[in-house]
Amino acid sequence: MRPSLFLVGSLAATAASAACSTGGAIKCPVVLSGQVPASMQLTDFDTAATNKVFNAGNVKASGVPWSQILRFPNVTTNSRFDNASTKSVEVTIADGSVFKTQYGFRRAGLQMLGDANTGGPGAVGVRTVHWSVQQDPARTLNLTHEYQNMWHETADYSANQFDFKMGTLLDRASDKNAMKITNRKGEVVWSTPIEATAWQNFAVTLDFDKNTLQVYYSKGLDALKQVTAALPNDNSGEGQYQIGMLKKPTGTDDVVNSGYQESGIDEGQIYGGIFIEDSAGGCISL
Ligand SMILES: *[C@@H]1O[C@H](CO)[C@@H](O)[C@H](O)[C@H]1NC(C)=O
Ligand SMILES: *[C@@H]1O[C@H](CO)[C@@H](O)[C@H](O)[C@H]1NC(C)=O
Ligand SMILES: *[C@@H]1O[C@H](CO)[C@@H](O)[C@H](O)[C@H]1NC(C)=O
């Protein structure tokens, strides 16, 4: 009995690791990476000495360490651009997720190490930002609110060149159950339903010379497909990428500072395969 049980166990282990490494290869030079090494521990995110992936200090409530904000979710497969040496990470928000004095928001967001507000490698030439998301059934969003989950914000914090949003948009009619990519004017350029369990993979190419934005998407482990043309968009103003959870309040015109947030929240978004590649000459990993 024992040898055969052992055999079944090791076959199962082999199958599991094979399932985790099915995905896409990154084809173009990576200029910024938010891919989390498989060996990384939650407490490694807390200090700059051990967090070689993200900014250890921002953007989050100053008194709450990343090790209490981030989780390693129990996903059954890694996202398309992760492999056996990288893993997914979940960003969560709770009642105490207040950055500085922004009492209207509940937010926690990752910034890739090496990204810079001015002069950084993420906002020049042609860049494609990649990310995958999956929902946590134990930490669902309240889609009565507007969420910003990934965006590029100008260096003077006056605008976002693009946003990836969920829930009820505050400034226009929208399908609250959809994931939406919005342009600098806040117009929805593409949307797709939020999947309860599947990975959803996005890529947005920002051409900082031609001022265009183009969206790519796929589900599960499928290859990305172009879902918009290269649309005109004002990409000026440099700035940084923000990845995570920003939940806006309801019932206010001053979303940063005031408004309603229910108490007792425990919500999250699972991320994988975060990186920015150089898409000069039309290079893109699909
Ligand atoms: C994943 O599973 C482990 C073991 O059951 C558990 O300790 C951990 O809290 C789970 N992670 C999440 C994010 O739920
Ligand atoms: C896994 O992904 C990382 C990050 O993209 C990459 O550096 C590494 O070469 C990949 N490993 C394999 C075996 O493909
Ligand atoms: C969702 O948010 C709205 C507005 O803040 C609130 O009234 C409602 O109770 C929330 N729903 C749940 C299920 O928490």
mmCIF file of C-alpha atoms and ligand atoms in Angstrom:
data_model
loop_
_atom_site.group_PDB
_atom_site.id
_atom_site.type_symbol
_atom_site.label_atom_id
_atom_site.label_comp_id
_atom_site.label_asym_id
_atom_site.label_seq_id
_atom_site.Cartn_x
_atom_site.Cartn_y
_atom_site.Cartn_z
ATOM 1 C CA MET A 1 0.000 0.000 0.000
ATOM 2 C CA ARG A 2 2.604 2.519 1.006
ATOM 3 C CA PRO A 3 4.627 2.629 -2.227
ATOM 4 C CA SER A 4 1.496 3.082 -4.379
ATOM 5 C CA LEU A 5 0.131 5.850 -2.147
ATOM 6 C CA PHE A 6 3.465 7.582 -2.409
ATOM 7 C CA LEU A 7 3.347 7.252 -6.194
ATOM 8 C CA VAL A 8 -0.163 8.753 -6.385
ATOM 9 C CA GLY A 9 1.015 11.630 -4.210
ATOM 10 C CA SER A 10 4.025 12.468 -6.351
ATOM 11 C CA LEU A 11 2.030 12.249 -9.608
ATOM 12 C CA ALA A 12 -0.500 14.677 -8.150
ATOM 13 C CA ALA A 13 2.302 17.048 -7.162
ATOM 14 C CA THR A 14 3.753 16.904 -10.685
ATOM 15 C CA ALA A 15 0.348 17.647 -12.227
ATOM 16 C CA ALA A 16 -0.168 20.601 -9.878
ATOM 17 C CA SER A 17 3.156 22.232 -10.689
ATOM 18 C CA ALA A 18 2.570 21.726 -14.431
ATOM 19 C CA ALA A 19 -0.824 23.459 -14.125
ATOM 20 C CA CYS A 20 0.884 26.404 -12.452
ATOM 21 C CA SER A 21 3.332 27.034 -15.247
ATOM 22 C CA THR A 22 0.984 27.169 -18.256
ATOM 23 C CA GLY A 23 1.059 30.687 -19.514
ATOM 24 C CA GLY A 24 2.477 33.291 -21.791
ATOM 25 C CA ALA A 25 6.076 34.256 -22.238
ATOM 26 C CA ILE A 26 7.219 37.846 -21.895
ATOM 27 C CA LYS A 27 8.651 38.814 -25.298
ATOM 28 C CA CYS A 28 9.724 42.428 -24.912
ATOM 29 C CA PRO A 29 12.203 44.163 -22.578
ATOM 30 C CA VAL A 30 10.660 44.628 -19.116
ATOM 31 C CA VAL A 31 11.147 48.203 -17.887
ATOM 32 C CA LEU A 32 9.327 47.810 -14.551
ATOM 33 C CA SER A 33 8.271 44.616 -12.806
ATOM 34 C CA GLY A 34 5.662 44.000 -10.137
ATOM 35 C CA GLN A 35 6.019 40.231 -10.363
ATOM 36 C CA VAL A 36 6.234 38.717 -6.920
ATOM 37 C CA PRO A 37 8.930 36.067 -6.433
ATOM 38 C CA ALA A 38 7.467 32.748 -5.244
ATOM 39 C CA SER A 39 9.865 32.831 -2.290
ATOM 40 C CA MET A 40 8.653 36.206 -0.991
ATOM 41 C CA GLN A 41 7.057 36.280 2.484
ATOM 42 C CA LEU A 42 4.395 38.791 3.524
ATOM 43 C CA THR A 43 6.724 40.499 5.997
ATOM 44 C CA ASP A 44 9.254 41.013 3.184
ATOM 45 C CA PHE A 45 6.895 43.707 1.829
ATOM 46 C CA ASP A 46 7.252 45.767 5.026
ATOM 47 C CA THR A 47 10.707 47.240 4.606
ATOM 48 C CA ALA A 48 12.741 48.584 1.720
ATOM 49 C CA ALA A 49 15.563 46.226 2.717
ATOM 50 C CA THR A 50 13.499 43.155 1.809
ATOM 51 C CA ASN A 51 10.886 44.531 -0.582
ATOM 52 C CA LYS A 52 12.671 44.517 -3.946
ATOM 53 C CA VAL A 53 9.403 44.674 -5.886
ATOM 54 C CA PHE A 54 7.297 47.559 -4.573
ATOM 55 C CA ASN A 55 7.591 50.813 -2.640
ATOM 56 C CA ALA A 56 7.608 49.658 0.991
ATOM 57 C CA GLY A 57 6.145 52.912 2.346
ATOM 58 C CA ASN A 58 3.317 53.890 -0.023
ATOM 59 C CA VAL A 59 0.424 54.067 -0.831
ATOM 60 C CA LYS A 60 -1.361 52.964 2.356
ATOM 61 C CA ALA A 61 -2.283 53.933 5.902
ATOM 62 C CA SER A 62 1.049 54.721 7.562
ATOM 63 C CA GLY A 63 0.343 52.669 10.699
ATOM 64 C CA VAL A 64 -0.626 49.470 8.881
ATOM 65 C CA PRO A 65 2.220 47.327 7.530
ATOM 66 C CA TRP A 66 1.927 45.706 4.100
ATOM 67 C CA SER A 67 2.034 42.301 5.783
ATOM 68 C CA GLN A 68 -1.440 43.087 7.159
ATOM 69 C CA ILE A 69 -2.748 44.478 3.862
ATOM 70 C CA LEU A 70 -1.442 41.900 1.399
ATOM 71 C CA ARG A 71 -2.264 38.207 1.275
ATOM 72 C CA PHE A 72 -1.126 35.263 -0.753
ATOM 73 C CA PRO A 73 -4.373 33.955 -2.204
ATOM 74 C CA ASN A 74 -5.050 30.279 -2.735
ATOM 75 C CA VAL A 75 -5.496 30.460 -6.501
ATOM 76 C CA THR A 76 -5.736 27.165 -8.398
ATOM 77 C CA THR A 77 -3.604 28.391 -11.302
ATOM 78 C CA ASN A 78 -1.102 31.186 -11.604
ATOM 79 C CA SER A 79 -2.026 34.042 -13.921
ATOM 80 C CA ARG A 80 -1.001 33.996 -17.573
ATOM 81 C CA PHE A 81 2.302 35.836 -17.122
ATOM 82 C CA ASP A 82 3.291 34.206 -13.842
ATOM 83 C CA ASN A 83 5.249 30.964 -13.705
ATOM 84 C CA ALA A 84 6.675 28.609 -11.099
ATOM 85 C CA SER A 85 9.071 31.294 -9.838
ATOM 86 C CA THR A 86 6.455 34.039 -9.354
ATOM 87 C CA LYS A 87 3.079 34.230 -7.583
ATOM 88 C CA SER A 88 -0.059 36.287 -7.177
ATOM 89 C CA VAL A 89 -0.764 38.722 -4.373
ATOM 90 C CA GLU A 90 -4.038 40.099 -3.030
ATOM 91 C CA VAL A 91 -4.459 43.748 -2.018
ATOM 92 C CA THR A 92 -7.122 44.204 0.670
ATOM 93 C CA ILE A 93 -8.835 47.178 2.265
ATOM 94 C CA ALA A 94 -10.429 47.516 5.692
ATOM 95 C CA ASP A 95 -11.919 50.395 7.689
ATOM 96 C CA GLY A 96 -8.434 51.589 8.639
ATOM 97 C CA SER A 97 -7.234 51.871 5.026
ATOM 98 C CA VAL A 98 -6.910 55.644 5.127
ATOM 99 C CA PHE A 99 -3.901 57.200 3.391
ATOM 100 C CA LYS A 100 -2.743 60.410 5.098
ATOM 101 C CA THR A 101 -5.906 62.489 5.628
ATOM 102 C CA GLN A 102 -7.867 61.097 2.673
ATOM 103 C CA TYR A 103 -10.831 60.162 4.884
ATOM 104 C CA GLY A 104 -13.185 59.748 1.908
ATOM 105 C CA PHE A 105 -11.228 56.865 0.393
ATOM 106 C CA ARG A 106 -10.370 53.401 1.580
ATOM 107 C CA ARG A 107 -7.186 52.627 -0.276
ATOM 108 C CA ALA A 108 -4.059 50.517 -0.479
ATOM 109 C CA GLY A 109 -2.005 50.570 -3.626
ATOM 110 C CA LEU A 110 1.256 49.145 -4.852
ATOM 111 C CA GLN A 111 3.875 51.124 -6.735
ATOM 112 C CA MET A 112 6.585 49.286 -8.587
ATOM 113 C CA LEU A 113 10.134 49.885 -7.420
ATOM 114 C CA GLY A 114 11.929 52.051 -9.964
ATOM 115 C CA ASP A 115 8.755 53.813 -11.063
ATOM 116 C CA ALA A 116 9.234 57.539 -10.583
ATOM 117 C CA ASN A 117 6.877 60.474 -10.655
ATOM 118 C CA THR A 118 9.157 62.302 -13.090
ATOM 119 C CA GLY A 119 11.893 60.963 -15.325
ATOM 120 C CA GLY A 120 10.886 57.348 -14.737
ATOM 121 C CA PRO A 121 10.988 54.555 -17.322
ATOM 122 C CA GLY A 122 7.224 53.943 -17.297
ATOM 123 C CA ALA A 123 6.004 57.103 -19.013
ATOM 124 C CA VAL A 124 8.236 57.507 -22.075
ATOM 125 C CA GLY A 125 8.249 55.994 -25.533
ATOM 126 C CA VAL A 126 5.732 53.191 -25.978
ATOM 127 C CA ARG A 127 4.890 51.175 -22.867
ATOM 128 C CA THR A 128 2.514 48.280 -22.300
ATOM 129 C CA VAL A 129 1.312 47.759 -18.758
ATOM 130 C CA HIS A 130 0.181 44.213 -17.984
ATOM 131 C CA TRP A 131 -1.872 42.928 -15.085
ATOM 132 C CA SER A 132 -4.238 40.066 -14.298
ATOM 133 C CA VAL A 133 -6.982 40.095 -11.678
ATOM 134 C CA GLN A 134 -9.137 37.517 -9.973
ATOM 135 C CA GLN A 135 -11.940 37.994 -7.440
ATOM 136 C CA ASP A 136 -11.695 36.629 -3.889
ATOM 137 C CA PRO A 137 -15.095 35.061 -3.031
ATOM 138 C CA ALA A 138 -14.449 35.870 0.647
ATOM 139 C CA ARG A 139 -13.657 39.545 -0.040
ATOM 140 C CA THR A 140 -16.033 40.735 -2.745
ATOM 141 C CA LEU A 141 -16.427 44.385 -3.667
ATOM 142 C CA ASN A 142 -19.557 46.442 -2.997
ATOM 143 C CA LEU A 143 -20.351 47.545 -6.537
ATOM 144 C CA THR A 144 -22.568 50.395 -5.309
ATOM 145 C CA HIS A 145 -19.210 52.152 -4.875
ATOM 146 C CA GLU A 146 -16.656 53.156 -7.501
ATOM 147 C CA TYR A 147 -13.298 51.414 -7.358
ATOM 148 C CA GLN A 148 -10.060 52.389 -9.051
ATOM 149 C CA ASN A 149 -7.840 49.341 -9.268
ATOM 150 C CA MET A 150 -5.054 50.256 -11.672
ATOM 151 C CA TRP A 151 -4.189 53.602 -13.144
ATOM 152 C CA HIS A 152 -1.452 55.960 -14.226
ATOM 153 C CA GLU A 153 -1.608 59.289 -12.439
ATOM 154 C CA THR A 154 0.079 62.453 -13.691
ATOM 155 C CA ALA A 155 3.059 63.796 -11.735
ATOM 156 C CA ASP A 156 1.021 66.788 -10.499
ATOM 157 C CA TYR A 157 -1.836 64.448 -9.372
ATOM 158 C CA SER A 158 -4.336 66.435 -11.471
ATOM 159 C CA ALA A 159 -5.417 63.637 -13.825
ATOM 160 C CA ASN A 160 -5.082 59.966 -14.694
ATOM 161 C CA GLN A 161 -4.001 59.102 -18.221
ATOM 162 C CA PHE A 162 -6.069 55.922 -17.892
ATOM 163 C CA ASP A 163 -7.961 53.992 -15.218
ATOM 164 C CA PHE A 164 -9.118 50.443 -14.646
ATOM 165 C CA LYS A 165 -12.339 50.679 -12.644
ATOM 166 C CA MET A 166 -15.128 48.565 -11.214
ATOM 167 C CA GLY A 167 -18.487 49.329 -9.653
ATOM 168 C CA THR A 168 -20.668 52.414 -10.040
ATOM 169 C CA LEU A 169 -18.872 55.296 -11.711
ATOM 170 C CA LEU A 170 -19.573 58.576 -9.935
ATOM 171 C CA ASP A 171 -19.247 60.822 -12.981
ATOM 172 C CA ARG A 172 -21.286 58.971 -15.619
ATOM 173 C CA ALA A 173 -23.755 56.155 -16.285
ATOM 174 C CA SER A 174 -22.128 52.720 -16.408
ATOM 175 C CA ASP A 175 -22.704 49.019 -15.818
ATOM 176 C CA LYS A 176 -21.640 48.550 -12.205
ATOM 177 C CA ASN A 177 -20.932 44.835 -12.774
ATOM 178 C CA ALA A 178 -18.329 45.544 -15.442
ATOM 179 C CA MET A 179 -14.614 46.129 -15.382
ATOM 180 C CA LYS A 180 -13.994 49.336 -17.262
ATOM 181 C CA ILE A 181 -11.004 50.951 -18.888
ATOM 182 C CA THR A 182 -11.417 54.723 -18.957
ATOM 183 C CA ASN A 183 -9.361 57.325 -20.807
ATOM 184 C CA ARG A 184 -8.005 60.613 -19.496
ATOM 185 C CA LYS A 185 -11.415 62.225 -19.954
ATOM 186 C CA GLY A 186 -13.006 59.477 -17.848
ATOM 187 C CA GLU A 187 -14.835 58.012 -20.852
ATOM 188 C CA VAL A 188 -15.267 54.238 -20.860
ATOM 189 C CA VAL A 189 -13.292 52.981 -23.856
ATOM 190 C CA TRP A 190 -13.895 49.274 -23.171
ATOM 191 C CA SER A 191 -15.616 47.117 -20.574
ATOM 192 C CA THR A 192 -16.191 43.455 -19.745
ATOM 193 C CA PRO A 193 -18.204 41.670 -17.039
ATOM 194 C CA ILE A 194 -16.489 40.913 -13.731
ATOM 195 C CA GLU A 195 -15.892 37.136 -13.616
ATOM 196 C CA ALA A 196 -16.558 35.421 -10.297
ATOM 197 C CA THR A 197 -13.673 32.950 -10.493
ATOM 198 C CA ALA A 198 -11.564 33.280 -13.672
ATOM 199 C CA TRP A 199 -8.374 35.229 -14.176
ATOM 200 C CA GLN A 200 -8.969 38.315 -16.306
ATOM 201 C CA ASN A 201 -5.889 39.579 -18.103
ATOM 202 C CA PHE A 202 -5.365 43.138 -19.276
ATOM 203 C CA ALA A 203 -2.748 45.046 -21.164
ATOM 204 C CA VAL A 204 -2.841 48.728 -22.016
ATOM 205 C CA THR A 205 -0.355 50.174 -24.492
ATOM 206 C CA LEU A 206 0.381 53.838 -23.888
ATOM 207 C CA ASP A 207 2.225 55.598 -26.696
ATOM 208 C CA PHE A 208 3.694 58.664 -25.018
ATOM 209 C CA ASP A 209 4.899 60.093 -28.343
ATOM 210 C CA LYS A 210 1.764 59.622 -30.431
ATOM 211 C CA ASN A 211 -0.650 60.095 -27.503
ATOM 212 C CA THR A 212 -2.672 56.920 -27.944
ATOM 213 C CA LEU A 213 -4.064 54.194 -25.708
ATOM 214 C CA GLN A 214 -4.880 50.644 -26.804
ATOM 215 C CA VAL A 215 -6.475 47.850 -24.774
ATOM 216 C CA TYR A 216 -5.815 44.088 -24.906
ATOM 217 C CA TYR A 217 -7.722 41.457 -22.920
ATOM 218 C CA SER A 218 -8.156 37.737 -22.319
ATOM 219 C CA LYS A 219 -9.756 35.377 -19.823
ATOM 220 C CA GLY A 220 -8.210 32.429 -18.006
ATOM 221 C CA LEU A 221 -4.914 31.436 -19.556
ATOM 222 C CA ASP A 222 -5.872 32.530 -23.087
ATOM 223 C CA ALA A 223 -3.596 34.755 -25.137
ATOM 224 C CA LEU A 224 -4.425 38.452 -25.065
ATOM 225 C CA LYS A 225 -6.415 39.905 -27.966
ATOM 226 C CA GLN A 226 -6.628 43.483 -29.110
ATOM 227 C CA VAL A 227 -10.042 44.847 -28.042
ATOM 228 C CA THR A 228 -9.686 48.501 -29.065
ATOM 229 C CA ALA A 229 -7.804 50.350 -31.769
ATOM 230 C CA ALA A 230 -5.024 52.736 -30.734
ATOM 231 C CA LEU A 231 -7.319 55.510 -29.523
ATOM 232 C CA PRO A 232 -6.297 59.165 -29.189
ATOM 233 C CA ASN A 233 -5.489 59.968 -25.539
ATOM 234 C CA ASP A 234 -3.569 62.732 -23.826
ATOM 235 C CA ASN A 235 -0.714 60.802 -22.193
ATOM 236 C CA SER A 236 1.261 63.886 -21.144
ATOM 237 C CA GLY A 237 2.210 64.762 -17.591
ATOM 238 C CA GLU A 238 4.395 61.773 -16.615
ATOM 239 C CA GLY A 239 3.558 60.299 -13.189
ATOM 240 C CA GLN A 240 3.281 56.816 -11.715
ATOM 241 C CA TYR A 241 1.334 53.565 -11.938
ATOM 242 C CA GLN A 242 -0.933 52.637 -9.019
ATOM 243 C CA ILE A 243 -2.088 49.058 -8.495
ATOM 244 C CA GLY A 244 -4.534 47.861 -5.873
ATOM 245 C CA MET A 245 -7.732 49.092 -4.306
ATOM 246 C CA LEU A 246 -9.109 52.604 -4.055
ATOM 247 C CA LYS A 247 -12.747 52.634 -2.964
ATOM 248 C CA LYS A 248 -14.520 55.936 -3.372
ATOM 249 C CA PRO A 249 -17.249 57.047 -0.958
ATOM 250 C CA THR A 250 -20.871 57.730 -1.841
ATOM 251 C CA GLY A 251 -22.926 60.856 -1.157
ATOM 252 C CA THR A 252 -20.325 63.582 -1.577
ATOM 253 C CA ASP A 253 -18.794 65.917 -4.143
ATOM 254 C CA ASP A 254 -15.496 65.805 -2.266
ATOM 255 C CA VAL A 255 -14.576 62.135 -2.652
ATOM 256 C CA VAL A 256 -11.050 62.491 -1.287
ATOM 257 C CA ASN A 257 -12.008 63.955 2.057
ATOM 258 C CA SER A 258 -15.602 63.114 2.922
ATOM 259 C CA GLY A 259 -18.627 60.973 2.091
ATOM 260 C CA TYR A 260 -20.039 57.665 3.223
ATOM 261 C CA GLN A 261 -18.160 54.409 3.702
ATOM 262 C CA GLU A 262 -19.865 51.526 5.472
ATOM 263 C CA SER A 263 -17.910 50.064 8.395
ATOM 264 C CA GLY A 264 -16.626 46.523 8.753
ATOM 265 C CA ILE A 265 -15.329 46.248 5.205
ATOM 266 C CA ASP A 266 -13.001 43.412 4.205
ATOM 267 C CA GLU A 267 -12.531 43.530 0.450
ATOM 268 C CA GLY A 268 -9.782 42.499 -1.907
ATOM 269 C CA GLN A 269 -8.492 42.125 -5.402
ATOM 270 C CA ILE A 270 -6.082 39.394 -6.462
ATOM 271 C CA TYR A 271 -3.287 40.478 -8.811
ATOM 272 C CA GLY A 272 -0.805 38.540 -10.897
ATOM 273 C CA GLY A 273 1.541 39.127 -13.788
ATOM 274 C CA ILE A 274 2.188 42.825 -13.222
ATOM 275 C CA PHE A 275 4.887 44.265 -15.467
ATOM 276 C CA ILE A 276 5.579 47.025 -17.957
ATOM 277 C CA GLU A 277 7.298 46.242 -21.195
ATOM 278 C CA ASP A 278 8.898 48.343 -23.877
ATOM 279 C CA SER A 279 6.553 48.204 -26.869
ATOM 280 C CA ALA A 280 8.806 50.179 -29.224
ATOM 281 C CA GLY A 281 8.417 48.902 -32.755
ATOM 282 C CA GLY A 282 5.099 47.263 -31.902
ATOM 283 C CA CYS A 283 6.519 44.607 -29.560
ATOM 284 C CA ILE A 284 3.891 43.204 -27.199
ATOM 285 C CA SER A 285 3.547 40.001 -25.177
ATOM 286 C CA LEU A 286 0.204 38.378 -25.813
HETATM 287 C C1 LIG B 1 -4.721 30.154 1.977
HETATM 288 O O1 LIG B 1 -4.749 28.905 2.640
HETATM 289 C C2 LIG B 1 -3.942 28.888 3.817
HETATM 290 C C3 LIG B 1 -3.967 27.452 4.335
HETATM 291 O O2 LIG B 1 -5.286 26.985 4.414
HETATM 292 C C4 LIG B 1 -4.489 29.882 4.822
HETATM 293 O O3 LIG B 1 -3.669 29.909 5.975
HETATM 294 C C5 LIG B 1 -4.489 31.279 4.184
HETATM 295 O O4 LIG B 1 -5.078 32.216 5.064
HETATM 296 C C6 LIG B 1 -5.240 31.255 2.870
HETATM 297 N N1 LIG B 1 -5.056 32.542 2.221
HETATM 298 C C7 LIG B 1 -6.065 33.368 1.975
HETATM 299 C C8 LIG B 1 -5.677 34.651 1.322
HETATM 300 O O5 LIG B 1 -7.226 33.139 2.219
HETATM 301 C C1 LIG B 2 9.305 33.406 -14.810
HETATM 302 O O1 LIG B 2 8.934 34.775 -14.850
HETATM 303 C C2 LIG B 2 9.962 35.644 -14.486
HETATM 304 C C3 LIG B 2 9.409 37.040 -14.460
HETATM 305 O O2 LIG B 2 8.827 37.352 -15.697
HETATM 306 C C4 LIG B 2 11.119 35.520 -15.474
HETATM 307 O O3 LIG B 2 12.170 36.353 -15.081
HETATM 308 C C5 LIG B 2 11.592 34.078 -15.498
HETATM 309 O O4 LIG B 2 12.549 33.935 -16.503
HETATM 310 C C6 LIG B 2 10.450 33.134 -15.784
HETATM 311 N N1 LIG B 2 10.903 31.771 -15.619
HETATM 312 C C7 LIG B 2 10.649 30.851 -16.526
HETATM 313 C C8 LIG B 2 11.144 29.483 -16.199
HETATM 314 O O5 LIG B 2 10.036 31.074 -17.565
HETATM 315 C C1 LIG B 3 -22.877 48.778 -0.211
HETATM 316 O O1 LIG B 3 -22.650 50.159 -0.135
HETATM 317 C C2 LIG B 3 -23.808 50.927 0.090
HETATM 318 C C3 LIG B 3 -23.389 52.392 0.005
HETATM 319 O O2 LIG B 3 -22.297 52.629 0.885
HETATM 320 C C4 LIG B 3 -24.388 50.549 1.433
HETATM 321 O O3 LIG B 3 -25.583 51.297 1.639
HETATM 322 C C5 LIG B 3 -24.705 49.065 1.456
HETATM 323 O O4 LIG B 3 -25.117 48.696 2.741
HETATM 324 C C6 LIG B 3 -23.482 48.264 1.069
HETATM 325 N N1 LIG B 3 -23.876 46.875 0.872
HETATM 326 C C7 LIG B 3 -23.314 45.869 1.492
HETATM 327 C C8 LIG B 3 -23.812 44.508 1.134
HETATM 328 O O5 LIG B 3 -22.430 46.021 2.312
#
